[in-house]
Each structure stands twice: as structure tokens, then as C-alpha cells.
Amino acid sequence: MVRTEHSRLLSFLIGSSGYLVPRP
């Protein structure tokens, strides 16, 4: 499992939604 891809997916999900963990 590539951590870079995982982080990218998480970042994209959080960026798209950004309602569970609002980040500036």
C-alpha cells in the first residue's frame, strides 16, 4: 500500500467534503 496515494486520497476526500475535519 502506497502511503502517498493514501494521503492523496484522504486529502482529496477531506478537501472535497471538508465538513468532518475542517482545515484552513
Coordinates of C-alpha atoms in Angstrom, one line a residue:
M1 CA 0.0 0.0 0.0
V2 CA 1.4 3.3 -1.0
R3 CA 1.2 5.9 1.7
T4 CA 1.5 8.8 -0.8
E5 CA -1.6 7.6 -2.6
H6 CA -3.5 7.1 0.7
S7 CA -2.6 10.6 1.8
R8 CA -3.6 12.0 -1.5
L9 CA -7.0 10.2 -1.4
L10 CA -7.5 11.4 2.2
S11 CA -6.5 14.9 1.3
F12 CA -8.9 14.9 -1.7
L13 CA -11.8 13.5 0.3
I14 CA -11.2 15.9 3.1
G15 CA -10.8 18.8 0.6
S16 CA -13.9 17.8 -1.3
S17 CA -16.0 17.3 1.8
G18 CA -14.1 19.2 4.4
Y19 CA -17.0 19.0 6.8
L20 CA -15.8 16.2 9.0
V21 CA -12.4 17.8 9.7
P22 CA -12.5 21.5 8.6
R23 CA -8.9 22.6 7.8
P24 CA -7.8 26.1 6.9

